[in-house]
Amino acid sequence: MIKSELIGKLVEANPHLYQRDVERIVSTVFEEISSALSRGDRVELRGFGAFSVKKRPARIGRNPRTGETVQVEEKHVPYFKTGKDLRERLNAD
Amino acid sequence: MGKRTVTRADLSEAVYQEVGLSRNESTELVESILSEISSSLVSGENVKISSFGSFLVRHKGGRIGRNPKTGEEVPIEPRRVLVFRPSQVMKERIATSLKGRA
């Protein structure tokens, strides 16, 4: 399922809303999550999962092609942990 | 700055501010988005949100695990797990805005 299909399903389930409003709602939700993470905040959606940012320490990397060593700087990466309910639903059979 | 926890209530508030639906309806829409994504994943279909990231269902084989405390062997059943792969756009945005932060 891609974003436009998600929007399509929501439009179908909410015939009283304009498609353009549903598009804005979906974008707003993902934008809120992204902007929270870029502030370093955590996003916790019980039952679904939690988004957070992890810090990867600086390390000495290696270019796999040339074998040359390179200094890789410390960096922040997004991380998602699946919520308990969803994890259980994925394995309910 | 930072280390706050954003919840469903914050997402609903953002939708309420942005679109002007009622608070109740904003809350319901946020819930519908999460439940549509969940249903798709539970049915085995991946979900890809452009410029945000992809939720992918992976199949893990069974294996013999070990309780690290007691050393006891325990079978781990084959199972499905969810992984989130952030988009390049999101990775860059986070790396850039948090650069140099503790």
XYZ file of C-alpha atoms in Angstrom:
195
model
C 0.000 0.000 0.000
C 1.356 3.427 -0.882
C 0.290 6.841 0.422
C -2.260 7.500 -2.353
C -3.917 4.121 -1.638
C -4.060 4.917 2.076
C -5.733 8.225 1.200
C -8.155 6.360 -1.097
C -9.222 4.024 1.724
C -9.780 6.916 4.112
C -11.810 8.832 1.530
C -13.972 5.756 1.017
C -14.533 5.352 4.760
C -15.283 9.090 5.200
C -17.521 10.108 2.295
C -18.371 13.424 3.999
C -14.753 14.620 3.681
C -13.150 16.122 0.612
C -10.241 14.182 -0.832
C -8.021 17.257 -0.509
C -8.764 17.429 3.217
C -7.926 13.754 3.671
C -4.661 14.382 1.797
C -3.846 17.229 4.188
C -4.721 15.117 7.217
C -2.444 12.283 6.134
C 0.412 14.668 5.312
C -0.035 16.474 8.630
C 0.246 13.246 10.596
C 3.454 12.129 8.889
C 4.892 15.640 9.027
C 4.238 15.825 12.793
C 6.094 12.556 13.300
C 9.030 13.641 11.117
C 9.320 17.045 12.742
C 9.150 15.547 16.247
C 12.041 13.244 15.359
C 14.052 16.086 13.892
C 13.713 17.917 17.223
C 15.029 14.789 18.923
C 11.603 13.972 20.394
C 10.113 10.522 20.650
C 6.727 9.590 19.155
C 4.799 6.950 21.044
C 1.662 5.476 19.479
C 0.442 2.794 21.878
C -0.450 -0.461 20.199
C 1.138 0.630 16.921
C 4.725 1.420 17.839
C 7.215 4.073 18.851
C 9.531 6.195 16.743
C 12.717 7.496 18.309
C 16.135 8.769 17.325
C 19.286 6.823 18.107
C 22.759 8.235 18.182
C 25.376 6.299 16.251
C 28.837 7.051 17.600
C 31.677 8.202 15.348
C 33.710 5.312 13.956
C 36.490 4.472 11.598
C 34.868 3.067 8.483
C 36.345 1.441 5.474
C 35.548 1.895 1.801
C 34.742 -1.699 0.858
C 35.920 -1.185 -2.705
C 39.299 0.420 -2.086
C 39.935 -0.743 1.480
C 40.722 2.860 2.345
C 39.859 3.921 5.906
C 37.528 6.882 6.401
C 36.448 8.765 9.489
C 32.644 8.439 9.847
C 31.138 11.175 12.013
C 28.692 10.609 14.834
C 25.141 10.666 13.523
C 21.483 10.478 14.498
C 19.216 7.904 12.866
C 15.471 7.281 13.135
C 14.353 4.023 14.745
C 10.955 2.305 15.029
C 9.955 -0.300 17.576
C 6.763 -2.202 16.816
C 4.062 -1.955 19.492
C 2.916 -5.014 21.415
C -0.576 -5.221 19.884
C 0.655 -4.965 16.324
C 3.471 -7.446 16.966
C 0.923 -9.919 18.312
C -1.495 -9.329 15.443
C 1.277 -10.089 12.941
C 1.588 -13.521 14.521
C -1.997 -14.330 15.428
C -2.651 -17.725 13.867
C 14.183 21.232 23.311
C 14.140 17.519 22.608
C 13.183 14.496 24.681
C 9.526 15.295 24.759
C 7.153 12.458 23.892
C 4.641 13.059 21.126
C 1.447 10.986 21.342
C -1.817 10.428 19.482
C -3.225 13.486 21.256
C -0.536 15.695 19.676
C -1.185 14.254 16.218
C -4.932 14.855 16.628
C -4.279 18.403 17.779
C -2.122 19.036 14.707
C -4.872 17.695 12.422
C -7.445 19.818 14.282
C -5.324 22.968 13.842
C -4.492 22.223 10.221
C -7.798 21.076 8.753
C -10.494 22.412 11.037
C -12.403 19.196 11.650
C -13.842 18.760 15.134
C -11.481 17.469 17.813
C -13.347 14.158 17.919
C -13.186 13.708 14.213
C -9.482 14.602 14.142
C -8.846 11.926 16.760
C -10.825 9.378 14.745
C -8.940 10.159 11.557
C -5.564 9.699 13.256
C -6.807 6.346 14.561
C -8.062 5.347 11.087
C -4.669 6.103 9.554
C -2.918 3.853 12.081
C -5.493 1.108 11.729
C -5.388 1.115 7.893
C -1.587 0.823 8.026
C -1.817 -1.965 10.615
C -4.419 -3.952 8.634
C -2.359 -3.751 5.503
C 0.712 -5.052 7.351
C -1.233 -7.805 9.122
C -2.533 -8.940 5.702
C 1.127 -9.244 4.679
C 1.261 -6.155 2.491
C 4.084 -3.632 2.969
C 3.265 0.054 3.391
C 5.286 2.750 1.664
C 4.832 6.411 2.505
C 6.900 8.581 0.173
C 9.384 10.951 1.827
C 8.596 9.286 5.181
C 9.561 5.625 4.954
C 8.438 2.034 4.443
C 6.968 -0.467 6.864
C 8.038 -3.922 5.754
C 6.850 -7.315 6.964
C 9.728 -9.780 7.272
C 9.532 -13.504 7.870
C 11.929 -14.880 10.441
C 12.719 -18.576 10.577
C 12.532 -20.575 13.791
C 15.709 -21.078 15.781
C 16.957 -22.339 19.088
C 17.385 -19.423 21.463
C 18.974 -19.393 24.848
C 17.917 -17.735 28.059
C 21.012 -15.645 28.746
C 20.462 -15.750 32.487
C 19.905 -19.483 32.978
C 21.612 -20.805 29.832
C 18.477 -22.829 29.160
C 17.647 -23.555 25.513
C 14.250 -22.346 24.286
C 12.755 -22.855 20.844
C 11.867 -19.625 19.011
C 8.997 -20.177 16.595
C 9.047 -18.843 13.019
C 7.381 -15.445 13.099
C 6.627 -12.263 11.198
C 8.290 -9.055 12.280
C 7.799 -5.480 11.201
C 10.725 -3.305 10.209
C 10.621 0.396 9.428
C 13.008 1.715 6.817
C 13.142 5.502 6.959
C 13.304 7.301 3.615
C 16.482 9.041 2.538
C 14.659 12.360 2.982
C 13.822 11.584 6.604
C 17.289 10.262 7.402
C 18.916 13.396 6.020
C 16.495 15.716 7.764
C 17.150 14.101 11.152
C 20.903 13.814 10.668
C 21.104 17.477 9.641
C 18.906 18.934 12.343
C 20.473 16.934 15.166
C 24.060 17.233 14.025
C 26.377 17.879 16.937
C 23.640 17.327 19.522
C 24.338 15.139 22.543
